Coordinates of C-alpha atoms and ligand atoms in Angstrom, one line a residue:
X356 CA 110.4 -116.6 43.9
X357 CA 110.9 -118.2 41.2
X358 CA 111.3 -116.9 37.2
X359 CA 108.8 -117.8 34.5
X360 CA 110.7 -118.3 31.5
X361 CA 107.8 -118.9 29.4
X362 CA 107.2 -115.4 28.8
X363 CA 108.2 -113.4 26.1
X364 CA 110.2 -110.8 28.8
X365 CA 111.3 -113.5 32.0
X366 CA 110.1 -111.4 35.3
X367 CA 108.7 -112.5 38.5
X368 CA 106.4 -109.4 38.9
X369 CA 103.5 -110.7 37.1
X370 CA 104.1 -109.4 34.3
X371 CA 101.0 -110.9 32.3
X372 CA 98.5 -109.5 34.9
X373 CA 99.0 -105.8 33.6
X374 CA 98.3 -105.9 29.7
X375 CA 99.7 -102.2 29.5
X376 CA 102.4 -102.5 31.2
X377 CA 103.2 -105.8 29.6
X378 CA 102.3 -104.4 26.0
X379 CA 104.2 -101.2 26.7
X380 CA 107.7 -103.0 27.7
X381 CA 107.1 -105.5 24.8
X382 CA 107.5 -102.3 22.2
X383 CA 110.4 -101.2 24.4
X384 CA 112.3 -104.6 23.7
X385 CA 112.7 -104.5 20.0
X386 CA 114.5 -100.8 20.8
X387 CA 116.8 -102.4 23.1
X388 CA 117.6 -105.5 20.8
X389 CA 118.5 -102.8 18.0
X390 CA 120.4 -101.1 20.3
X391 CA 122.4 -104.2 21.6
X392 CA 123.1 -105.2 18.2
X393 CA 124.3 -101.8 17.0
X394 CA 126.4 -100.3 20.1
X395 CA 126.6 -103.9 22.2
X396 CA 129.6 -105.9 22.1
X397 CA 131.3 -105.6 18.6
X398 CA 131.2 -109.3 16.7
X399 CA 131.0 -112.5 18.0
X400 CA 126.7 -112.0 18.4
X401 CA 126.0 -115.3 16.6
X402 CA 129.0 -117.2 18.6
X403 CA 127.7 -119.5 21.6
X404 CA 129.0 -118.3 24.6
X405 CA 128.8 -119.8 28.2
X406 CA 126.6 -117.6 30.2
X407 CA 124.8 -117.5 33.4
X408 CA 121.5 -116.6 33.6
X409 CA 119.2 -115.9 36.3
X410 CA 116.7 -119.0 37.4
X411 CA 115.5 -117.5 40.9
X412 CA 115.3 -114.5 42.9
X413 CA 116.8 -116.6 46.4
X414 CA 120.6 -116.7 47.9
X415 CA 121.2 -120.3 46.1
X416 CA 119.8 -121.7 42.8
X417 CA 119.8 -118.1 41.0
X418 CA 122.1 -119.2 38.5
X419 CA 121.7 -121.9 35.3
X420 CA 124.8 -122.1 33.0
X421 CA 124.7 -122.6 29.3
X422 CA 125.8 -122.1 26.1
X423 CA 123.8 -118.7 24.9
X424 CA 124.2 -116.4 21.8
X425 CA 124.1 -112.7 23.2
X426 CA 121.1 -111.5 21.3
X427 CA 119.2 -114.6 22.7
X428 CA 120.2 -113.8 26.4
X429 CA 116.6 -113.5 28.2
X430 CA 116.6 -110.3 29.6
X431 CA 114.3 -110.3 32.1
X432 CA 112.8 -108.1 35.3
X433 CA 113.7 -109.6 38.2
X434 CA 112.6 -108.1 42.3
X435 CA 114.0 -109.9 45.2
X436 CA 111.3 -111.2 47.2
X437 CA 109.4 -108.5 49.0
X438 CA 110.0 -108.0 52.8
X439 CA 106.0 -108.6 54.2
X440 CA 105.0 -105.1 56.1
X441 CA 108.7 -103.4 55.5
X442 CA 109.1 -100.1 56.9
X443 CA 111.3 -97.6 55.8
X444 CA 114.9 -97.6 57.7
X445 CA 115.9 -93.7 57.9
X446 CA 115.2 -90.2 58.1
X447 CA 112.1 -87.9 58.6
X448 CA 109.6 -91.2 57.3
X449 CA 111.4 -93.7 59.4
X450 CA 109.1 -96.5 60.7
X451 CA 106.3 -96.1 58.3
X452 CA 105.2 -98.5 56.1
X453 CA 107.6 -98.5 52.9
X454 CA 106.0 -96.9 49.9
X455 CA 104.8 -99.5 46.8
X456 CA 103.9 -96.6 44.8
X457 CA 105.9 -93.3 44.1
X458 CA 104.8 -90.5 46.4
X459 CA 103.6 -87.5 44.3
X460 CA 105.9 -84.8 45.8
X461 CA 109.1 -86.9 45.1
X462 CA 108.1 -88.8 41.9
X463 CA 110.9 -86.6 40.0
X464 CA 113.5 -86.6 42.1
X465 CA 112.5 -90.6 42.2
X466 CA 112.4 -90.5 38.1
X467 CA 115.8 -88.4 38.5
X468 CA 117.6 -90.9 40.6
X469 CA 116.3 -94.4 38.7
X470 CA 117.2 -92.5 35.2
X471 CA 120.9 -91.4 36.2
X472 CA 121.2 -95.2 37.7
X473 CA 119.6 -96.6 34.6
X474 CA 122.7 -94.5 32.2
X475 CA 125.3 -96.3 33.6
X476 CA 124.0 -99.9 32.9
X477 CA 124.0 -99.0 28.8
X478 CA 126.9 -96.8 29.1
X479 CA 129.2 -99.5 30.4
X480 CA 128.3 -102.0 27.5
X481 CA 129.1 -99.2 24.7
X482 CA 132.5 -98.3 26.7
X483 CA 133.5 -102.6 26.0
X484 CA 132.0 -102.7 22.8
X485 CA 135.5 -103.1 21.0
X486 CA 137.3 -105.3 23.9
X487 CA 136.3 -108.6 22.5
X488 CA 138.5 -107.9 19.6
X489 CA 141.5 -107.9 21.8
X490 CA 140.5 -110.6 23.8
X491 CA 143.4 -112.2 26.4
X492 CA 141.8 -115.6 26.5
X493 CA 138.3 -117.3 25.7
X494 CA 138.0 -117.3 29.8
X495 CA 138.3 -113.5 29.8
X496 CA 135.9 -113.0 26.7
X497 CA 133.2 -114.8 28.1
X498 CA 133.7 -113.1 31.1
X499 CA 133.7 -109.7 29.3
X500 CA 130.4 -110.7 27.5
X501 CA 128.9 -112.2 30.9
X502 CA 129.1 -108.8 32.8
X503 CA 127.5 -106.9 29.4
X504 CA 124.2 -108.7 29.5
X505 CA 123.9 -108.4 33.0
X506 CA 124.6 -104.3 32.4
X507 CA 121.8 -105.1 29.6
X508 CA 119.7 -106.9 32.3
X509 CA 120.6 -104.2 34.7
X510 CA 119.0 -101.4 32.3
X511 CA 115.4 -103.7 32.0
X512 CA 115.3 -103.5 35.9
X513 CA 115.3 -99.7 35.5
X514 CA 113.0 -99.5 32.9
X515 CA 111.0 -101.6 34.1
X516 CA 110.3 -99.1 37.1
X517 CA 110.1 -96.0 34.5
X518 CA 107.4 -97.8 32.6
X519 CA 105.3 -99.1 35.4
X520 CA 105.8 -96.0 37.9
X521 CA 106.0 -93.1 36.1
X522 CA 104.0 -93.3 33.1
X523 CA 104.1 -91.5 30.1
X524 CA 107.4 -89.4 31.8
X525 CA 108.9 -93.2 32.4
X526 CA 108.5 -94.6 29.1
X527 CA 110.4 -91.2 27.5
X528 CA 112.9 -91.5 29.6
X529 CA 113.1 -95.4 28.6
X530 CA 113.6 -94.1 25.3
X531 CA 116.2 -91.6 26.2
X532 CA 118.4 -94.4 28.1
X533 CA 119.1 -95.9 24.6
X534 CA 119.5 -92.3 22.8
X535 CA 122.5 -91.2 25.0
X536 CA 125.3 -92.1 23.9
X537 CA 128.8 -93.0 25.9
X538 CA 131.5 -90.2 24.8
X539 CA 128.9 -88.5 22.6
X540 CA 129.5 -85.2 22.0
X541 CA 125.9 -84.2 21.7
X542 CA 124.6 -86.6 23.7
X543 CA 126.6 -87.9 26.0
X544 CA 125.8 -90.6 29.3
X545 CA 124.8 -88.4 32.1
X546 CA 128.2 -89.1 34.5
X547 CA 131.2 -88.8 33.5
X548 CA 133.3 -91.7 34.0
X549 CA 130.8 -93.5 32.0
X550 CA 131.6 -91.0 28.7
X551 CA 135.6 -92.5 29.3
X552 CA 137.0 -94.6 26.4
X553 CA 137.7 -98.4 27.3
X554 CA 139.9 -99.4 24.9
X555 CA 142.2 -101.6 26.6
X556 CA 141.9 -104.5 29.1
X557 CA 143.6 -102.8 32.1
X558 CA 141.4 -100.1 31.7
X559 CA 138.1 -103.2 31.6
X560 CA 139.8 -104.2 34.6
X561 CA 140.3 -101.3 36.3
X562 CA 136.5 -100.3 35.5
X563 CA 135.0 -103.4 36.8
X564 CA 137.1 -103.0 40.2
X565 CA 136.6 -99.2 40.8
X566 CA 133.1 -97.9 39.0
X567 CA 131.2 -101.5 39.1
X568 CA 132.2 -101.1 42.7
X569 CA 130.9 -97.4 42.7
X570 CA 128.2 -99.1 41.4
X571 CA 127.5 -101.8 44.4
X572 CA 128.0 -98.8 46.5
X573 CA 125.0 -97.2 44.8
X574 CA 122.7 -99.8 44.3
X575 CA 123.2 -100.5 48.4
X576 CA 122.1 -97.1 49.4
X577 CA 118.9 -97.4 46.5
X578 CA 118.3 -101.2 47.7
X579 CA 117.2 -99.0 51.3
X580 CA 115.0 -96.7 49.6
X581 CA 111.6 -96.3 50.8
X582 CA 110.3 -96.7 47.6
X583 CA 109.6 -100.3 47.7
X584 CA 109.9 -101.6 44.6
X585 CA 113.4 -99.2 43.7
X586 CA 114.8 -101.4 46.8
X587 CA 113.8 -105.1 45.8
X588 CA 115.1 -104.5 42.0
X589 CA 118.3 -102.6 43.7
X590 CA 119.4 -105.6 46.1
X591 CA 118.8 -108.0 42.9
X592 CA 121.1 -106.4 41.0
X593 CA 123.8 -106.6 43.8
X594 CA 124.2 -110.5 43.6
X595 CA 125.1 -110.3 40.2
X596 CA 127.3 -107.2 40.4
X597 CA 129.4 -109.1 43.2
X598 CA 130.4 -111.1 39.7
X599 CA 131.8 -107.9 37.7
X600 CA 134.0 -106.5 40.5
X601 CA 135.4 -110.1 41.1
X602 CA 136.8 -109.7 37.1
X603 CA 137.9 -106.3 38.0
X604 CA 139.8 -107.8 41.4
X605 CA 141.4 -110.8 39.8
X606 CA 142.3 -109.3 36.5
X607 CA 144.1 -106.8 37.9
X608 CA 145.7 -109.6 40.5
X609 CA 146.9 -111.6 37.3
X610 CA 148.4 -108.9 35.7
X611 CA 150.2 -108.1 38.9
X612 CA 151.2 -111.8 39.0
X613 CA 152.5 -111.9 35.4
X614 CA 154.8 -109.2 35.4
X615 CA 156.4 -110.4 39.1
X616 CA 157.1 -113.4 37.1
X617 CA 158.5 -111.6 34.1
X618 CA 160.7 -109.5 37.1
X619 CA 162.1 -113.0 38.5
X620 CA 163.1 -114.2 35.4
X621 CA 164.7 -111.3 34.1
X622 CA 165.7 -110.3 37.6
X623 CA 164.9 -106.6 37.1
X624 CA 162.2 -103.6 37.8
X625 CA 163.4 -101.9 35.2
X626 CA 159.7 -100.4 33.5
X627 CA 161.3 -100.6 29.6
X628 CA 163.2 -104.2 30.0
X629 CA 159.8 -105.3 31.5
X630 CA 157.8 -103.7 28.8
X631 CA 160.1 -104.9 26.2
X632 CA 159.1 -108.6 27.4
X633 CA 155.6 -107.8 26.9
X634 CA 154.2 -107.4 30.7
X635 CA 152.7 -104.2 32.3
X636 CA 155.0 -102.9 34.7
X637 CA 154.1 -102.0 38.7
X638 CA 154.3 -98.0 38.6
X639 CA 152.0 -98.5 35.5
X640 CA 149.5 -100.4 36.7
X641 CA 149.7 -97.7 39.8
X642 CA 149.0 -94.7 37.3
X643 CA 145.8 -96.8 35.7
X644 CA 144.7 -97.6 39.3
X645 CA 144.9 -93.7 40.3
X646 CA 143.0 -92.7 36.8
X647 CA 140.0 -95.1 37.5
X648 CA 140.3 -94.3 41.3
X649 CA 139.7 -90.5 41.0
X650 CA 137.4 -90.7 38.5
X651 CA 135.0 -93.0 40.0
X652 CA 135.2 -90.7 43.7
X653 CA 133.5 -88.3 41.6
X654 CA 130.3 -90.8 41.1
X655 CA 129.4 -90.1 44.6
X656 CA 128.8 -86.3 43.9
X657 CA 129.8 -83.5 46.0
X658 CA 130.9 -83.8 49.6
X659 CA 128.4 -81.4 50.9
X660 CA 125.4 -81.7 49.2
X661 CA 121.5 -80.9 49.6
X662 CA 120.9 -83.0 47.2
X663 CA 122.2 -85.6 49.0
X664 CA 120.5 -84.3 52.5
X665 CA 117.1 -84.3 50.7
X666 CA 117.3 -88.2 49.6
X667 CA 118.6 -89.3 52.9
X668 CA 115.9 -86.7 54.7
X669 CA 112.7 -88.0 52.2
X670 CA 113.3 -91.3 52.6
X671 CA 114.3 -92.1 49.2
X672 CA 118.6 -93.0 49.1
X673 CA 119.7 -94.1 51.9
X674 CA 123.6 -95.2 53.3
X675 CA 125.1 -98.4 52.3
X676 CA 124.1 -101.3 55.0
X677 CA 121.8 -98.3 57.1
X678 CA 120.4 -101.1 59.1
X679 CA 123.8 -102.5 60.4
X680 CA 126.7 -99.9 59.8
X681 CA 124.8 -97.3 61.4
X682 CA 122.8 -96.7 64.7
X683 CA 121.1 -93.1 64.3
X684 CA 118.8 -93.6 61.0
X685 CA 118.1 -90.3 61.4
X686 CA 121.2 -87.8 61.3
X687 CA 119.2 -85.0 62.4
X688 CA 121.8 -83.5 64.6
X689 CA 124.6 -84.9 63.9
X690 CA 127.8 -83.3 62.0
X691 CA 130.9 -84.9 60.1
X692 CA 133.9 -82.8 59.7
X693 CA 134.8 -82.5 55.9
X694 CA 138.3 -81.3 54.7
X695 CA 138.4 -79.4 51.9
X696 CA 141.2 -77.2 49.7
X697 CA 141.2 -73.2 51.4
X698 CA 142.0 -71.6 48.8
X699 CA 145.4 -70.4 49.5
X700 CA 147.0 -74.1 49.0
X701 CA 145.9 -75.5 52.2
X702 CA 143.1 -77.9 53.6
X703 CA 140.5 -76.1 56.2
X704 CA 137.6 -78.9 58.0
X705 CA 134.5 -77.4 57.8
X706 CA 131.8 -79.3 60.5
X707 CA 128.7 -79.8 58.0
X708 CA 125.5 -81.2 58.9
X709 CA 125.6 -85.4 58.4
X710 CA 122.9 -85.5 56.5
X711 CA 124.6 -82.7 54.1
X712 CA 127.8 -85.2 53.8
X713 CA 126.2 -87.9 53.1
X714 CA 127.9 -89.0 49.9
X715 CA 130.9 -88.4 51.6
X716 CA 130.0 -90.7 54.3
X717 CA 129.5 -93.7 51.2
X718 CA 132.8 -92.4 49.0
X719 CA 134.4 -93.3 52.3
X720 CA 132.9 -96.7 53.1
X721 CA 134.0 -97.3 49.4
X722 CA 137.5 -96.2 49.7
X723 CA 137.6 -98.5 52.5
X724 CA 136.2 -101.2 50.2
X725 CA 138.7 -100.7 47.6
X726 CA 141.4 -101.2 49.7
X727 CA 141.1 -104.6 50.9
X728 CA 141.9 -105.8 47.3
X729 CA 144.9 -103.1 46.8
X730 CA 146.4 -105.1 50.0
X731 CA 145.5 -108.2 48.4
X732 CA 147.7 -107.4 45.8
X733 CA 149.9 -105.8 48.2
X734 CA 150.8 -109.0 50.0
X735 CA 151.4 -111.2 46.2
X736 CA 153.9 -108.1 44.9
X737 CA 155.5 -108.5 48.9
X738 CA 155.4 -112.9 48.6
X739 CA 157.5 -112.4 45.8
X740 CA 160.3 -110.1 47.6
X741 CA 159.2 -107.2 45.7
X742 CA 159.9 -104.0 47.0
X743 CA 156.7 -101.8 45.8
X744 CA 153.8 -101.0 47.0
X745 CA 150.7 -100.1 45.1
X746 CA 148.2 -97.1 47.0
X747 CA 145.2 -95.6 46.0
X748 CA 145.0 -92.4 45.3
X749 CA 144.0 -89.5 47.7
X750 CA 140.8 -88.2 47.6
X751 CA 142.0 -85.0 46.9
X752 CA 143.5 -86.1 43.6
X753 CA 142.4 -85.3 40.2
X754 CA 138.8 -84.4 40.8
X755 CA 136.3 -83.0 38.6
X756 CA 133.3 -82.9 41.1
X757 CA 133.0 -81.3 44.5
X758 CA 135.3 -79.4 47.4
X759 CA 138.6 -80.6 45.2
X760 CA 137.3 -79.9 42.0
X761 CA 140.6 -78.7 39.7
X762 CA 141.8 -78.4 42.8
X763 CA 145.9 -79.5 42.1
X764 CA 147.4 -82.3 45.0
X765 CA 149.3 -85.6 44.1
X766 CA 148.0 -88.7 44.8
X767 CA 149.6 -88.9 47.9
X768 CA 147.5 -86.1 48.7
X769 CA 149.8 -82.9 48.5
X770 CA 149.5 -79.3 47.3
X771 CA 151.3 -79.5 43.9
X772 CA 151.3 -75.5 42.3
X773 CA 148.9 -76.0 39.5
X774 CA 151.5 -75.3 37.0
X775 CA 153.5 -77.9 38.0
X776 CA 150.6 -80.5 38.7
X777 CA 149.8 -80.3 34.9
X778 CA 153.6 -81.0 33.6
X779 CA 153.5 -83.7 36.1
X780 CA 150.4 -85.7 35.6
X781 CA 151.7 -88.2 33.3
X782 CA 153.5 -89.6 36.1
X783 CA 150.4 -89.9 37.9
X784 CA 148.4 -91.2 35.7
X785 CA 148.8 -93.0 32.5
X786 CA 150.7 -91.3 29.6
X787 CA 150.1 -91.6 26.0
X788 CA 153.1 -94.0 25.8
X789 CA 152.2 -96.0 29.0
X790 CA 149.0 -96.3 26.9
X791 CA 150.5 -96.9 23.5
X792 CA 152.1 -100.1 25.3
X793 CA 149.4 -101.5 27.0
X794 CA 147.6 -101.1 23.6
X795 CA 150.7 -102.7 21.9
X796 CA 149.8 -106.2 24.3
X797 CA 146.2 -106.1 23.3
X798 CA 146.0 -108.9 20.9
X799 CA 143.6 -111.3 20.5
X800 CA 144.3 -114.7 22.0
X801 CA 141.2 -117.4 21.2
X802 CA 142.7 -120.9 21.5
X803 CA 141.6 -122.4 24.5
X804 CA 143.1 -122.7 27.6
X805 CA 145.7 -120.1 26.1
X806 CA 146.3 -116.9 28.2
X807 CA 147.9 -113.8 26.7
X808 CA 151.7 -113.0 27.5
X809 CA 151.0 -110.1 30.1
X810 CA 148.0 -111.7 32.5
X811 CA 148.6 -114.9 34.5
X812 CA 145.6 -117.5 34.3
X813 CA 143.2 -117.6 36.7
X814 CA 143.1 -119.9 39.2
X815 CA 140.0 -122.0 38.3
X816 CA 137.7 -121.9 35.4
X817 CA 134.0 -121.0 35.7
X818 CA 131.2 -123.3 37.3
X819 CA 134.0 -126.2 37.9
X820 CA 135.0 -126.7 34.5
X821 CA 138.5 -126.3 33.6
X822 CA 140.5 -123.3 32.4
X823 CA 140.8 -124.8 28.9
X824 CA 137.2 -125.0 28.6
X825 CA 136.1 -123.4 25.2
X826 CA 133.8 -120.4 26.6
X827 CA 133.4 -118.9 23.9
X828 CA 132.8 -121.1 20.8
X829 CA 133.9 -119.4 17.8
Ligands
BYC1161 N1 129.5 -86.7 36.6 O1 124.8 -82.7 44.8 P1 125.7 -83.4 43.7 C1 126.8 -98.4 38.2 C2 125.8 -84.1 39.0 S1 127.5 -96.9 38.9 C3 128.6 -85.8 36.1 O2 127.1 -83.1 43.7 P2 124.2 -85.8 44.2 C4 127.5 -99.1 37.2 C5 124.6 -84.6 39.7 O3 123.9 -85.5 38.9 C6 126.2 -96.3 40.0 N2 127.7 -85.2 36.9 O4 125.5 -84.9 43.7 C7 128.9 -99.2 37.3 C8 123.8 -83.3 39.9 O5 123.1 -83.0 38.7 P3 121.7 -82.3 38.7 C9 125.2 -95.3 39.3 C10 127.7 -85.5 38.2 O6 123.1 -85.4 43.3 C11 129.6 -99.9 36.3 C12 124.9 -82.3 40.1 O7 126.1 -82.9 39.6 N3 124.2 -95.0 40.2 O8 125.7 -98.7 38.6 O9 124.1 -85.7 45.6 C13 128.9 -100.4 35.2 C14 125.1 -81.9 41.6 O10 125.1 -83.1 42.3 C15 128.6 -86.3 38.7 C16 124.0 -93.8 40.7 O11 124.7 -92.9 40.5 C17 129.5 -87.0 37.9 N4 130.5 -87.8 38.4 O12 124.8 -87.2 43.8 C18 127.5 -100.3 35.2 C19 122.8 -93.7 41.6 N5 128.4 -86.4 40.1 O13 120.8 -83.3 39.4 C20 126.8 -99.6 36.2 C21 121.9 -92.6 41.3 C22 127.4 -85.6 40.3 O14 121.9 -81.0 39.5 N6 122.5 -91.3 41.3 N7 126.9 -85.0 39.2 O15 121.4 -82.1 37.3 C23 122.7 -90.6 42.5 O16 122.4 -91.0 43.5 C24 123.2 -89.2 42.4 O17 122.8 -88.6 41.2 C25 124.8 -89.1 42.4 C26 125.2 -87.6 42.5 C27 125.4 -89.9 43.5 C28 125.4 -89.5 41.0

């Protein structure tokens, strides 16, 4: 289907068949143009940048490219097309007809769910506010800017379900999503990877890879609800998410790629000749990848959870790819096994009903997803004759949520005495002076076709045109 663009707000819901609705998100938009302009990307608001927008809901011909100022990005509300008589694909309500309005007896937990999704979207554009200032080429800073109005357009699609499902409730929660604050201390964003600073561009990088990927992992298991209109907007959002971790994926490849260059030519691995060259050595780049690691697991809540059993049981969340990945949609007997810390320094395995474990059952399918590109990177580091391997961290690592909650193992996954596991973190992840270096390479590079001394260039520009292409005019 098709986007009219006509409109004041782009959507392909009909937007100008429902006066109220269409009135009340019109008074919404001004509050989200003041907040993009006050807590959205820092500067460079009245530069043309080359952006993507979206021209259609299908699998080809969803994208136009052009030369955009932020604040003039259309925002719009945008539902992949709806499946004719779709039933709902697991637990107790499997088989009947999916819901197009919210069923009263789950219309908060609905609200609860769509709000703590909706957080994120804002959250993530305040976190990169500052990064354009430090920007490693025009490619990067368009890309930067690209995955902040589709976090922007990311919030609509949420709000656009508070306003037109949940009524008065919706449009104060609407309100709420720009009130919160990332790293507020009185308000803060509701999880709390999304209250971290992001002040550097391995830590943009390492975001876009592990909680934007957190993130598809989310919006898959939403994009099954029975809830019909949750799962259209949800498997929207995907396609353009696919984007964000792609920046995460290769920026983290070309800095991997840089500093094997900068270890040929100087032909060491020593971390302070390498840093003294300017590039981000290997076991620092491991210590980023195990901060951004173990604090996205904890997006996925606690391994046992009711909370978890009750949207799976009701119909409302259900597991990445149900349909294909799984052949009993409705876990009513089944266990998983779930490790967890005993107490005494060891690991017990508690059997715990499936539909109990079920954000377990998606932190895994994600670990398993982030660790195709970790042996991506794996095999350049190995090409080059390297001897070093980078790992993801154990689950058990640094948690703040669920069984291994201050709970003190190494990333390999270990029983560290907690003692020791404090003086020892900053060699797990990064330390003040790992991060005063990175910070020390962050600085602005805007000629184009020019790439900063610690990332390679990427392999191709965007849309076919070249690398030198100016992305960003300024
Ligand atoms: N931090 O039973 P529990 C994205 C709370 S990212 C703070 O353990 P549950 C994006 C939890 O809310 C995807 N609090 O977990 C990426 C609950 O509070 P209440 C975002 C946390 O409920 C990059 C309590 O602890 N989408 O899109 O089974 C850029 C006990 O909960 C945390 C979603 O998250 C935490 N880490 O599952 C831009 C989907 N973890 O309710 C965007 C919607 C848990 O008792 N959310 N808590 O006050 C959900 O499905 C669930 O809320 C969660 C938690 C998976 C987050």
């Amino acid at each position: 289907m098709s986007i009219d663009y006509r409109e004041r707000i782009p959507n392909n819901v009909h937007l100008a068949d429902d006066r109220r609705l269409q009135r009340a998100l019109e008074a919404w938009q001004p509050h989200f143009l003041d907040w993009w302009k006050a807590l959205g990307p820092e500067g460079f608001q009245a530069k043309d940048v080359y952006l993507r927008t979206a021209t259609s809901v299908d699998a080809k011909g969803w994208a136009s490219y052009g030369e955009v100022k932020m604040p003039d990005y259309r925002w719009g509300i945008f539902l992949a097309d709806a499946v004719p008589e779709r039933k709902i694909g697991f637990g107790d309500f499997m088989g009947q007809p999916a819901w197009q309005d919210v069923p009263g007896e789950y219309r908060a937990i609905l609200r609860r769910l769509i709000v703590t999704q909706g957080d994120t979207e804002p959250a993530s554009v305040e976190q990169q506010r500052l990064l354009g200032q430090t920007c490693p080429s025009l490619y990067d800073l368009r890309n930067l800017f690209q995955v902040n109005v589709e976090e922007g357009r990311h919030l609509w699609a949420m709000v656009y379900l508070l306003h037109a499902y949940f009524g008065r409730d919706g449009r104060e929660e609407a309100e709420m999503l720009l009130q919160r604050h990332s790293g507020s201390a009185d308000n803060p964003r509701i999880l709390g990877t999304f209250n971290e600073p992001i002040s550097d561009w391995m830590s943009f990088f390492c975001f876009t890879y592990f909680t934007d990927r957190d993130g598809k992992f989310q919006l898959k298991s939403l994009a099954e609800s029975g809830f019909d209109p949750l799962a259209r907007t949800c498997q929207f959002m995907l396609t353009e998410e696919a984007h964000h971790m792609f920046v995460g994926e290769t920026g983290i490849g070309r800095v991997i790629r840089r500093t094997l260059e900068a270890m040929k030519e100087l032909s060491t691995d020593d971390p302070a000749r390498l840093r003294a060259h300017g590039v981000i050595d290997l076991p620092t780049v491991q210590r980023y990848l195990n901060f951004w690691c173990s604090s996205s697991l904890d997006l996925f809540g606690s391994e046992v959870s009711t909370n978890a059993a009750g949207y799976f049981a009701n119909g409302l969340k259900g597991r990445p790819d149900e349909e294909t990945q799984y052949q009993d949609h409705v876990a009513l007997d089944a266990i998983l096994e779930i490790e967890q810390p005993d107490g005494a320094g060891a690991i017990k395995v508690e059997s715990v009903p499936l539909r109990n474990a079920m954000n377990e059952v998606t932190r895994k399918a994600y670990l398993r997803d982030c660790d195709i590109g970790v042996q991506r990177w794996n095999r350049l580091i190995k090409k080059a004759g390297v001897a070093f391997e980078l790992k993801l961290p154990s689950e058990r690592f640094r948690r703040a949520v669920g069984v291994w909650a201050g709970a003190s193992f190494d990333p390999a996954g270990n029983p560290v005495p907690a003692a020791e596991w404090q003086k020892r973190l900053d060699q797990w992840i990064p330390s003040a002076a790992d991060r005063a270096h990175v910070m020390s390479l962050m600085k602005p590079v805007t000629e184009p076709g020019k790439m900063a001394g610690w990332l390679a260039p990427p392999d191709r520009g965007i849309n076919n045109l070249p690398v030198e292409y100016e992305y960003v005019r300024l």
